[in-house]
Amino acid sequence: MKDREFVSVFRSSKKSDTYIYVRRGQNWDDLPEALRSIFGQPVHAMDLLLSPDKKLARTTGKEVLEALAEKDFFLQMPEEQETYIVDFRRKIEQRGQ
């Protein structure tokens, strides 16, 4: 995990309150196809310089940076809809098969 990294945040055109964090300049086509198809067209929300101690609305810089190091993206979904998260993951798994 890097100490600091420039990231871009995109909101989903299909799912409300769903965001994806990626390295700034990352090619959208490099992300898993199942994720891209369910997420929909990405709508740019912001760019930021992220450090592990940065506090974000629903997560921390550390969590985002760890996810970027591990899988090249961090997916932020609404917390208030528990079944939504299960459904979203199930759809990704089904499309990945």
MMTF fields as JSON, N, C-alpha, C and O atoms, coordinates in Angstrom:
{
  "mmtfVersion": "1.0.0",
  "mmtfProducer": "UNKNOWN",
  "numBonds": 387,
  "numAtoms": 388,
  "numGroups": 97,
  "numChains": 1,
  "numModels": 1,
  "chainsPerModel": [1],
  "groupsPerChain": [97],
  "chainIdList": ["A"],
  "bondAtomList": [4, 2, 8, 6, 12, 10, 16, 14, 20, 18, 24, 22, 28, 26, 32, 30, 36, 34, 40, 38, 44, 42, 48, 46, 52, 50, 56, 54, 60, 58, 64, 62, 68, 66, 72, 70, 76, 74, 80, 78, 84, 82, 88, 86, 92, 90, 96, 94, 100, 98, 104, 102, 108, 106, 112, 110, 116, 114, 120, 118, 124, 122, 128, 126, 132, 130, 136, 134, 140, 138, 144, 142, 148, 146, 152, 150, 156, 154, 160, 158, 164, 162, 168, 166, 172, 170, 176, 174, 180, 178, 184, 182, 188, 186, 192, 190, 196, 194, 200, 198, 204, 202, 208, 206, 212, 210, 216, 214, 220, 218, 224, 222, 228, 226, 232, 230, 236, 234, 240, 238, 244, 242, 248, 246, 252, 250, 256, 254, 260, 258, 264, 262, 268, 266, 272, 270, 276, 274, 280, 278, 284, 282, 288, 286, 292, 290, 296, 294, 300, 298, 304, 302, 308, 306, 312, 310, 316, 314, 320, 318, 324, 322, 328, 326, 332, 330, 336, 334, 340, 338, 344, 342, 348, 346, 352, 350, 356, 354, 360, 358, 364, 362, 368, 366, 372, 370, 376, 374, 380, 378, 384, 382],
  "bondOrderList": [1, 1, 1, 1, 1, 1, 1, 1, 1, 1, 1, 1, 1, 1, 1, 1, 1, 1, 1, 1, 1, 1, 1, 1, 1, 1, 1, 1, 1, 1, 1, 1, 1, 1, 1, 1, 1, 1, 1, 1, 1, 1, 1, 1, 1, 1, 1, 1, 1, 1, 1, 1, 1, 1, 1, 1, 1, 1, 1, 1, 1, 1, 1, 1, 1, 1, 1, 1, 1, 1, 1, 1, 1, 1, 1, 1, 1, 1, 1, 1, 1, 1, 1, 1, 1, 1, 1, 1, 1, 1, 1, 1, 1, 1, 1, 1],
  "groupList": [{"groupName": "MET", "atomNameList": ["N", "CA", "C", "O"], "elementList": ["N", "C", "C", "O"], "formalChargeList": [0, 0, 0, 0], "bondAtomList": [1, 0, 2, 1, 3, 2], "bondOrderList": [1, 1, 2], "singleLetterCode": "M", "chemCompType": "L-PEPTIDE LINKING"}, {"groupName": "LYS", "atomNameList": ["N", "CA", "C", "O"], "elementList": ["N", "C", "C", "O"], "formalChargeList": [0, 0, 0, 0], "bondAtomList": [1, 0, 2, 1, 3, 2], "bondOrderList": [1, 1, 2], "singleLetterCode": "K", "chemCompType": "L-PEPTIDE LINKING"}, {"groupName": "ASP", "atomNameList": ["N", "CA", "C", "O"], "elementList": ["N", "C", "C", "O"], "formalChargeList": [0, 0, 0, 0], "bondAtomList": [1, 0, 2, 1, 3, 2], "bondOrderList": [1, 1, 2], "singleLetterCode": "D", "chemCompType": "L-PEPTIDE LINKING"}, {"groupName": "ARG", "atomNameList": ["N", "CA", "C", "O"], "elementList": ["N", "C", "C", "O"], "formalChargeList": [0, 0, 0, 0], "bondAtomList": [1, 0, 2, 1, 3, 2], "bondOrderList": [1, 1, 2], "singleLetterCode": "R", "chemCompType": "L-PEPTIDE LINKING"}, {"groupName": "GLU", "atomNameList": ["N", "CA", "C", "O"], "elementList": ["N", "C", "C", "O"], "formalChargeList": [0, 0, 0, 0], "bondAtomList": [1, 0, 2, 1, 3, 2], "bondOrderList": [1, 1, 2], "singleLetterCode": "E", "chemCompType": "L-PEPTIDE LINKING"}, {"groupName": "PHE", "atomNameList": ["N", "CA", "C", "O"], "elementList": ["N", "C", "C", "O"], "formalChargeList": [0, 0, 0, 0], "bondAtomList": [1, 0, 2, 1, 3, 2], "bondOrderList": [1, 1, 2], "singleLetterCode": "F", "chemCompType": "L-PEPTIDE LINKING"}, {"groupName": "VAL", "atomNameList": ["N", "CA", "C", "O"], "elementList": ["N", "C", "C", "O"], "formalChargeList": [0, 0, 0, 0], "bondAtomList": [1, 0, 2, 1, 3, 2], "bondOrderList": [1, 1, 2], "singleLetterCode": "V", "chemCompType": "L-PEPTIDE LINKING"}, {"groupName": "SER", "atomNameList": ["N", "CA", "C", "O"], "elementList": ["N", "C", "C", "O"], "formalChargeList": [0, 0, 0, 0], "bondAtomList": [1, 0, 2, 1, 3, 2], "bondOrderList": [1, 1, 2], "singleLetterCode": "S", "chemCompType": "L-PEPTIDE LINKING"}, {"groupName": "THR", "atomNameList": ["N", "CA", "C", "O"], "elementList": ["N", "C", "C", "O"], "formalChargeList": [0, 0, 0, 0], "bondAtomList": [1, 0, 2, 1, 3, 2], "bondOrderList": [1, 1, 2], "singleLetterCode": "T", "chemCompType": "L-PEPTIDE LINKING"}, {"groupName": "TYR", "atomNameList": ["N", "CA", "C", "O"], "elementList": ["N", "C", "C", "O"], "formalChargeList": [0, 0, 0, 0], "bondAtomList": [1, 0, 2, 1, 3, 2], "bondOrderList": [1, 1, 2], "singleLetterCode": "Y", "chemCompType": "L-PEPTIDE LINKING"}, {"groupName": "ILE", "atomNameList": ["N", "CA", "C", "O"], "elementList": ["N", "C", "C", "O"], "formalChargeList": [0, 0, 0, 0], "bondAtomList": [1, 0, 2, 1, 3, 2], "bondOrderList": [1, 1, 2], "singleLetterCode": "I", "chemCompType": "L-PEPTIDE LINKING"}, {"groupName": "GLY", "atomNameList": ["N", "CA", "C", "O"], "elementList": ["N", "C", "C", "O"], "formalChargeList": [0, 0, 0, 0], "bondAtomList": [1, 0, 2, 1, 3, 2], "bondOrderList": [1, 1, 2], "singleLetterCode": "G", "chemCompType": "PEPTIDE LINKING"}, {"groupName": "GLN", "atomNameList": ["N", "CA", "C", "O"], "elementList": ["N", "C", "C", "O"], "formalChargeList": [0, 0, 0, 0], "bondAtomList": [1, 0, 2, 1, 3, 2], "bondOrderList": [1, 1, 2], "singleLetterCode": "Q", "chemCompType": "L-PEPTIDE LINKING"}, {"groupName": "ASN", "atomNameList": ["N", "CA", "C", "O"], "elementList": ["N", "C", "C", "O"], "formalChargeList": [0, 0, 0, 0], "bondAtomList": [1, 0, 2, 1, 3, 2], "bondOrderList": [1, 1, 2], "singleLetterCode": "N", "chemCompType": "L-PEPTIDE LINKING"}, {"groupName": "TRP", "atomNameList": ["N", "CA", "C", "O"], "elementList": ["N", "C", "C", "O"], "formalChargeList": [0, 0, 0, 0], "bondAtomList": [1, 0, 2, 1, 3, 2], "bondOrderList": [1, 1, 2], "singleLetterCode": "W", "chemCompType": "L-PEPTIDE LINKING"}, {"groupName": "LEU", "atomNameList": ["N", "CA", "C", "O"], "elementList": ["N", "C", "C", "O"], "formalChargeList": [0, 0, 0, 0], "bondAtomList": [1, 0, 2, 1, 3, 2], "bondOrderList": [1, 1, 2], "singleLetterCode": "L", "chemCompType": "L-PEPTIDE LINKING"}, {"groupName": "PRO", "atomNameList": ["N", "CA", "C", "O"], "elementList": ["N", "C", "C", "O"], "formalChargeList": [0, 0, 0, 0], "bondAtomList": [1, 0, 2, 1, 3, 2], "bondOrderList": [1, 1, 2], "singleLetterCode": "P", "chemCompType": "L-PEPTIDE LINKING"}, {"groupName": "ALA", "atomNameList": ["N", "CA", "C", "O"], "elementList": ["N", "C", "C", "O"], "formalChargeList": [0, 0, 0, 0], "bondAtomList": [1, 0, 2, 1, 3, 2], "bondOrderList": [1, 1, 2], "singleLetterCode": "A", "chemCompType": "L-PEPTIDE LINKING"}, {"groupName": "HIS", "atomNameList": ["N", "CA", "C", "O"], "elementList": ["N", "C", "C", "O"], "formalChargeList": [0, 0, 0, 0], "bondAtomList": [1, 0, 2, 1, 3, 2], "bondOrderList": [1, 1, 2], "singleLetterCode": "H", "chemCompType": "L-PEPTIDE LINKING"}],
  "groupTypeList": [0, 1, 2, 3, 4, 5, 6, 7, 6, 5, 3, 7, 7, 1, 1, 7, 2, 8, 9, 10, 9, 6, 3, 3, 11, 12, 13, 14, 2, 2, 15, 16, 4, 17, 15, 3, 7, 10, 5, 11, 12, 16, 6, 18, 17, 0, 2, 15, 15, 15, 7, 16, 2, 1, 1, 15, 17, 3, 8, 8, 11, 1, 4, 6, 15, 4, 17, 15, 17, 4, 1, 2, 5, 5, 15, 12, 0, 16, 4, 4, 12, 4, 8, 9, 10, 6, 2, 5, 3, 3, 1, 10, 4, 12, 3, 11, 12],
  "groupIdList": [1, 2, 3, 4, 5, 6, 7, 8, 9, 10, 11, 12, 13, 14, 15, 16, 17, 18, 19, 20, 21, 22, 23, 24, 25, 26, 27, 28, 29, 30, 31, 32, 33, 34, 35, 36, 37, 38, 39, 40, 41, 42, 43, 44, 45, 46, 47, 48, 49, 50, 51, 52, 53, 54, 55, 56, 57, 58, 59, 60, 61, 62, 63, 64, 65, 66, 67, 68, 69, 70, 71, 72, 73, 74, 75, 76, 77, 78, 79, 80, 81, 82, 83, 84, 85, 86, 87, 88, 89, 90, 91, 92, 93, 94, 95, 96, 97],
  "secStructList": [7, 7, 1, 7, 3, 3, 3, 3, 3, 3, 3, 3, 1, 1, 1, 6, 6, 7, 3, 3, 3, 3, 3, 6, 6, 7, 7, 4, 4, 4, 1, 7, 2, 2, 2, 2, 2, 2, 2, 7, 1, 3, 3, 3, 3, 3, 3, 3, 3, 3, 7, 6, 6, 7, 5, 7, 1, 1, 1, 5, 2, 2, 2, 2, 2, 2, 2, 2, 2, 2, 2, 1, 7, 3, 3, 3, 7, 7, 1, 1, 7, 2, 2, 2, 2, 2, 2, 2, 2, 2, 2, 2, 2, 2, 2, 2, 7],
  "xCoordList": [0.848, 0.0, 0.89, 1.86, 0.54, 1.313, 0.927, -0.159, 1.838, 1.551, 0.483, -0.39, 0.561, -0.424, -0.625, 0.286, -1.83, -2.113, -3.224, -4.174, -3.093, -4.163, -5.237, -4.94, -6.476, -7.58, -8.686, -8.833, -9.448, -10.641, -11.838, -11.802, -12.892, -14.122, -15.214, -15.411, -15.915, -17.003, -18.279, -18.241, -19.399, -20.683, -21.303, -21.041, -22.122, -22.77, -23.945, -24.692, -24.103, -25.26, -26.464, -27.576, -26.257, -27.34, -27.795, -28.97, -26.887, -27.184, -26.984, -25.889, -28.018, -27.888, -26.959, -26.893, -26.253, -25.319, -24.253, -23.783, -23.873, -22.832, -21.673, -21.856, -20.477, -19.289, -18.154, -18.084, -17.267, -16.066, -14.86, -14.85, -13.851, -12.59, -11.551, -11.4, -10.844, -9.788, -8.582, -8.702, -7.432, -6.259, -6.564, -7.171, -6.147, -6.398, -5.733, -4.559, -6.494, -5.991, -6.143, -5.778, -6.671, -6.836, -7.831, -8.838, -7.544, -8.419, -9.628, -9.479, -10.824, -12.077, -12.19, -12.732, -11.688, -11.789, -10.91, -11.067, -9.994, -9.149, -9.853, -9.367, -10.998, -11.762, -12.564, -12.823, -12.96, -13.722, -14.995, -15.721, -15.242, -16.387, -17.706, -18.604, -17.822, -19.065, -19.329, -20.469, -18.293, -18.424, -18.849, -19.754, -18.2, -18.512, -19.945, -20.61, -20.422, -21.776, -22.848, -23.882, -22.619, -23.601, -23.494, -24.503, -22.273, -22.057, -22.647, -23.155, -22.578, -23.076, -22.012, -20.838, -22.435, -21.513, -21.004, -21.804, -19.691, -19.165, -19.334, -19.098, -19.746, -19.897, -18.881, -18.951, -17.934, -16.853, -17.416, -18.201, -17.007, -17.444, -16.333, -16.569, -15.108, -13.999, -12.68, -12.656, -11.592, -10.249, -9.725, -10.049, -8.917, -8.331, -7.039, -6.794, -6.222, -4.994, -5.338, -5.719, -5.199, -5.646, -4.463, -3.479, -4.564, -3.559, -4.291, -5.5, -3.577, -4.218, -5.005, -6.0, -4.587, -5.267, -6.451, -7.117, -6.718, -7.837, -9.173, -9.378, -10.069, -11.399, -12.366, -12.414, -13.122, -14.108, -15.498, -15.625, -16.526, -17.895, -18.253, -18.824, -17.932, -18.324, -17.173, -17.384, -15.955, -14.796, -13.575, -13.686, -12.431, -11.185, -10.23, -10.377, -9.26, -8.237, -7.5, -7.145, -7.27, -6.566, -7.321, -6.719, -8.634, -9.436, -9.4, -9.28, -9.504, -9.487, -8.122, -8.048, -7.045, -5.703, -5.406, -4.761, -5.864, -5.663, -6.407, -5.873, -7.644, -8.415, -7.767, -7.742, -7.246, -6.563, -5.329, -5.065, -4.584, -3.388, -3.757, -3.036, -4.88, -5.29, -6.019, -5.712, -6.997, -7.839, -8.048, -8.873, -7.323, -7.346, -8.612, -8.785, -9.495, -10.68, -11.233, -10.96, -12.011, -12.758, -14.193, -14.456, -15.115, -16.53, -17.242, -17.205, -17.884, -18.643, -20.126, -20.592, -20.857, -22.288, -23.071, -22.509, -24.353, -25.173, -25.225, -25.358, -25.119, -25.158, -26.573, -26.798, -27.512, -28.858, -29.659, -30.726, -29.169, -29.912, -29.112, -28.382, -29.241, -28.441, -28.68, -27.727, -29.918, -30.185, -29.594, -29.262, -29.461, -28.876, -27.452, -27.066, -26.67, -25.284, -25.238, -24.437, -26.071, -26.117, -26.52, -25.899, -27.552, -28.001, -26.921, -26.709, -26.234, -25.186, -24.06, -23.599, -23.618, -22.535, -22.987, -22.21, -24.236, -24.753, -24.763, -24.398, -25.182, -25.214, -23.808, -23.602, -22.846, -21.455, -20.964, -20.347, -21.232, -20.794, -21.454, -20.801, -22.737, -23.456, -22.891, -22.734, -22.586, -22.06, -20.628, -20.166, -19.923, -18.536, -18.387, -17.289, -19.459, -19.382, -19.43, -19.376],
  "yCoordList": [-1.181, 0.0, 1.239, 1.329, 2.183, 3.422, 4.374, 4.274, 5.304, 6.322, 7.296, 7.699, 7.67, 8.578, 8.198, 7.698, 8.444, 8.126, 9.028, 9.329, 9.468, 10.232, 9.245, 8.271, 9.498, 8.627, 9.455, 10.652, 8.773, 9.354, 8.61, 7.393, 9.351, 8.775, 8.964, 10.061, 7.876, 7.903, 7.401, 6.492, 7.986, 7.469, 6.617, 6.811, 5.68, 4.769, 5.444, 6.2, 5.168, 5.67, 4.753, 5.112, 3.573, 2.603, 2.445, 2.178, 2.606, 2.351, 3.618, 4.18, 4.065, 5.291, 5.073, 3.978, 6.122, 6.109, 5.027, 4.514, 4.681, 3.692, 4.38, 5.028, 4.23, 4.912, 3.923, 2.922, 4.217, 3.407, 4.332, 5.386, 3.925, 4.65, 3.877, 2.667, 4.566, 3.951, 4.89, 6.064, 4.376, 5.238, 6.25, 5.908, 7.483, 8.506, 8.094, 7.725, 8.161, 7.787, 6.317, 5.896, 5.527, 4.096, 3.875, 4.576, 2.91, 2.568, 1.797, 0.757, 2.309, 1.681, 0.249, -0.609, -0.019, -1.358, -2.386, -3.586, -1.939, -2.867, -3.455, -4.421, -2.882, -3.41, -4.629, -4.781, -5.499, -6.7, -6.343, -5.417, -7.081, -6.811, -6.888, -6.076, -7.857, -8.001, -6.759, -6.304, -6.216, -4.996, -3.826, -3.07, -3.681, -2.57, -2.623, -1.591, -3.814, -3.919, -3.614, -3.035, -3.99, -3.714, -2.273, -1.649, -1.744, -0.37, 0.635, 1.682, 0.312, 1.226, 2.229, 2.08, 3.242, 4.278, 5.078, 5.623, 5.152, 5.924, 7.425, 7.922, 8.132, 9.584, 10.17, 9.929, 10.943, 11.468, 12.357, 13.268, 12.082, 12.881, 13.79, 14.969, 13.25, 14.063, 13.305, 12.088, 14.047, 13.502, 13.977, 15.078, 13.149, 13.578, 12.846, 11.753, 13.474, 12.854, 12.152, 12.789, 10.849, 10.043, 9.532, 9.054, 9.635, 9.088, 8.182, 8.322, 7.263, 6.326, 6.998, 6.44, 8.176, 8.827, 9.692, 10.288, 9.768, 10.575, 9.92, 8.726, 10.724, 10.23, 10.639, 11.804, 9.688, 9.93, 9.701, 9.246, 10.003, 9.92, 8.528, 8.423, 7.476, 6.126, 5.155, 3.967, 5.654, 4.762, 5.573, 6.731, 4.95, 5.653, 5.547, 4.687, 6.433, 6.368, 5.048, 4.505, 4.531, 3.254, 2.123, 1.328, 2.048, 0.994, 1.106, 0.101, 2.328, 2.538, 2.165, 1.458, 2.624, 2.328, 0.83, 0.305, 0.138, -1.316, -2.025, -2.955, -1.591, -2.2, -1.917, -2.791, -0.714, -0.388, -1.272, -1.745, -1.491, -2.338, -3.788, -4.48, -4.243, -5.639, -5.922, -6.899, -5.062, -5.377, -4.231, -4.343, -3.138, -1.994, -1.15, -0.269, -1.385, -0.535, -0.697, -1.687, 0.285, 0.21, 0.561, 1.638, -0.315, -0.108, 0.308, -0.406, 1.458, 1.958, 1.882, 2.498, 1.12, 0.93, 1.494, 1.687, 1.76, 2.297, 1.322, 0.114, 1.858, 1.019, 0.653, -0.42, 1.522, 1.336, 0.23, -0.14, -0.303, -1.331, -2.625, -2.898, -3.413, -4.624, -5.598, -6.205, -5.764, -6.701, -6.2, -6.999, -4.906, -4.324, -4.833, -5.185, -4.872, -5.319, -6.787, -7.167, -7.603, -9.022, -9.197, -9.98, -8.479, -8.576, -8.133, -8.774, -7.042, -6.513, -7.529, -7.785, -8.106, -9.104, -10.35, -10.932, -10.76, -11.939, -11.71, -12.603, -10.512, -10.197, -10.188, -10.657, -9.658, -9.651, -11.093, -11.421, -11.946, -13.334, -14.071, -14.861, -13.825, -14.499, -14.098, -14.939, -12.826, -12.345, -12.781, -12.875, -13.048, -13.467, -14.935, -15.375, -15.687, -17.128, -17.402, -18.559],
  "zCoordList": [0.0, 0.0, 0.0, 0.753, -0.854, -0.941, 0.184, 0.754, 0.496, 1.514, 1.042, 1.811, -0.234, -0.822, -2.277, -2.937, -2.764, -4.156, -4.661, -3.937, -5.938, -6.568, -7.02, -7.712, -6.63, -7.021, -7.679, -7.433, -8.517, -9.121, -8.56, -8.379, -8.29, -7.752, -8.802, -9.324, -9.099, -10.07, -9.414, -8.585, -9.783, -9.3, -10.398, -11.585, -9.977, -10.907, -11.596, -10.973, -12.88, -13.614, -13.431, -13.818, -12.846, -12.669, -11.217, -10.964, -10.277, -8.863, -8.047, -8.033, -7.377, -6.587, -5.389, -4.829, -5.013, -3.879, -3.984, -2.968, -5.2, -5.426, -6.134, -7.165, -5.566, -6.079, -6.225, -5.512, -7.158, -7.312, -7.277, -7.913, -6.531, -6.423, -7.229, -7.055, -8.101, -8.897, -8.917, -8.568, -9.322, -9.488, -10.584, -11.599, -10.384, -11.392, -12.7, -12.724, -13.78, -15.095, -15.427, -16.525, -14.507, -14.759, -15.893, -15.993, -16.732, -17.845, -17.326, -16.686, -17.603, -17.156, -17.658, -16.961, -18.853, -19.445, -18.737, -18.963, -17.891, -17.138, -15.921, -15.332, -15.535, -14.408, -14.862, -16.056, -13.933, -14.315, -15.096, -14.734, -16.151, -17.025, -16.256, -16.479, -15.36, -14.593, -13.752, -13.655, -13.152, -12.357, -13.246, -12.892, -14.386, -15.297, -15.803, -15.896, -16.128, -16.677, -15.635, -15.968, -14.401, -13.349, -12.865, -12.538, -12.818, -12.356, -13.34, -12.94, -14.608, -15.633, -16.04, -15.703, -16.761, -17.222, -16.02, -15.26, -15.841, -14.714, -14.953, -16.054, -13.907, -13.955, -12.986, -11.781, -13.519, -12.694, -11.585, -11.845, -10.351, -9.201, -8.704, -8.442, -8.567, -8.083, -8.191, -8.379, -8.069, -7.933, -6.588, -6.143, -5.942, -4.677, -4.403, -4.914, -3.586, -3.115, -1.809, -0.827, -1.814, -0.682, 0.119, -0.445, 1.439, 2.348, 3.347, 3.529, 3.991, 4.918, 6.046, 6.51, 6.493, 7.609, 7.18, 8.026, 5.88, 5.372, 5.752, 5.535, 6.319, 6.672, 5.569, 5.172, 5.085, 4.04, 4.619, 5.756, 3.864, 4.375, 4.914, 6.0, 4.185, 4.595, 4.743, 4.985, 4.599, 4.677, 5.099, 5.502, 4.998, 5.32, 4.141, 3.272, 4.132, 3.096, 3.126, 2.08, 4.313, 4.451, 3.755, 3.034, 3.968, 3.327, 1.807, 1.106, 1.307, -0.148, -0.712, -1.716, -0.09, -0.584, -0.54, -1.447, 0.496, 0.575, -0.552, -1.156, -0.843, -1.926, -3.283, -4.149, -3.473, -4.727, -4.914, -6.019, -3.849, -3.926, -4.229, -4.947, -3.679, -3.828, -5.134, -5.817, -5.492, -6.657, -7.638, -8.545, -7.476, -8.4, -8.347, -9.189, -7.394, -7.223, -5.818, -5.139, -5.39, -4.138, -4.472, -5.007, -4.169, -4.454, -3.174, -2.172, -3.215, -2.063, -2.398, -3.357, -1.598, -1.822, -0.648, 0.43, -0.835, 0.262, 1.43, 1.238, 2.637, 3.835, 4.253, 4.813, 3.991, 4.518, 3.844, 4.333, 2.735, 2.02, 2.015, 1.063, 3.056, 3.177, 2.032, 1.543, 1.592, 0.505, -0.802, -1.678, -0.942, -2.147, -2.344, -3.458, -1.265, -1.342, -1.745, -2.599, -1.152, -1.485, -2.941, -3.658, -3.393, -4.781, -5.748, -6.778, -5.43, -6.296, -6.445, -7.557, -5.336, -5.387, -6.144, -6.901, -5.943, -6.636, -8.142, -8.907, -8.577, -10.005, -10.601, -11.72, -9.853, -10.334, -10.502, -11.516, -9.522, -9.588, -10.74, -11.422, -10.966, -12.061, -13.412, -14.297, -13.573, -14.867, -15.085, -16.223, -13.996, -14.105, -14.483, -14.825, -14.427, -14.72, -16.198, -16.614]
}
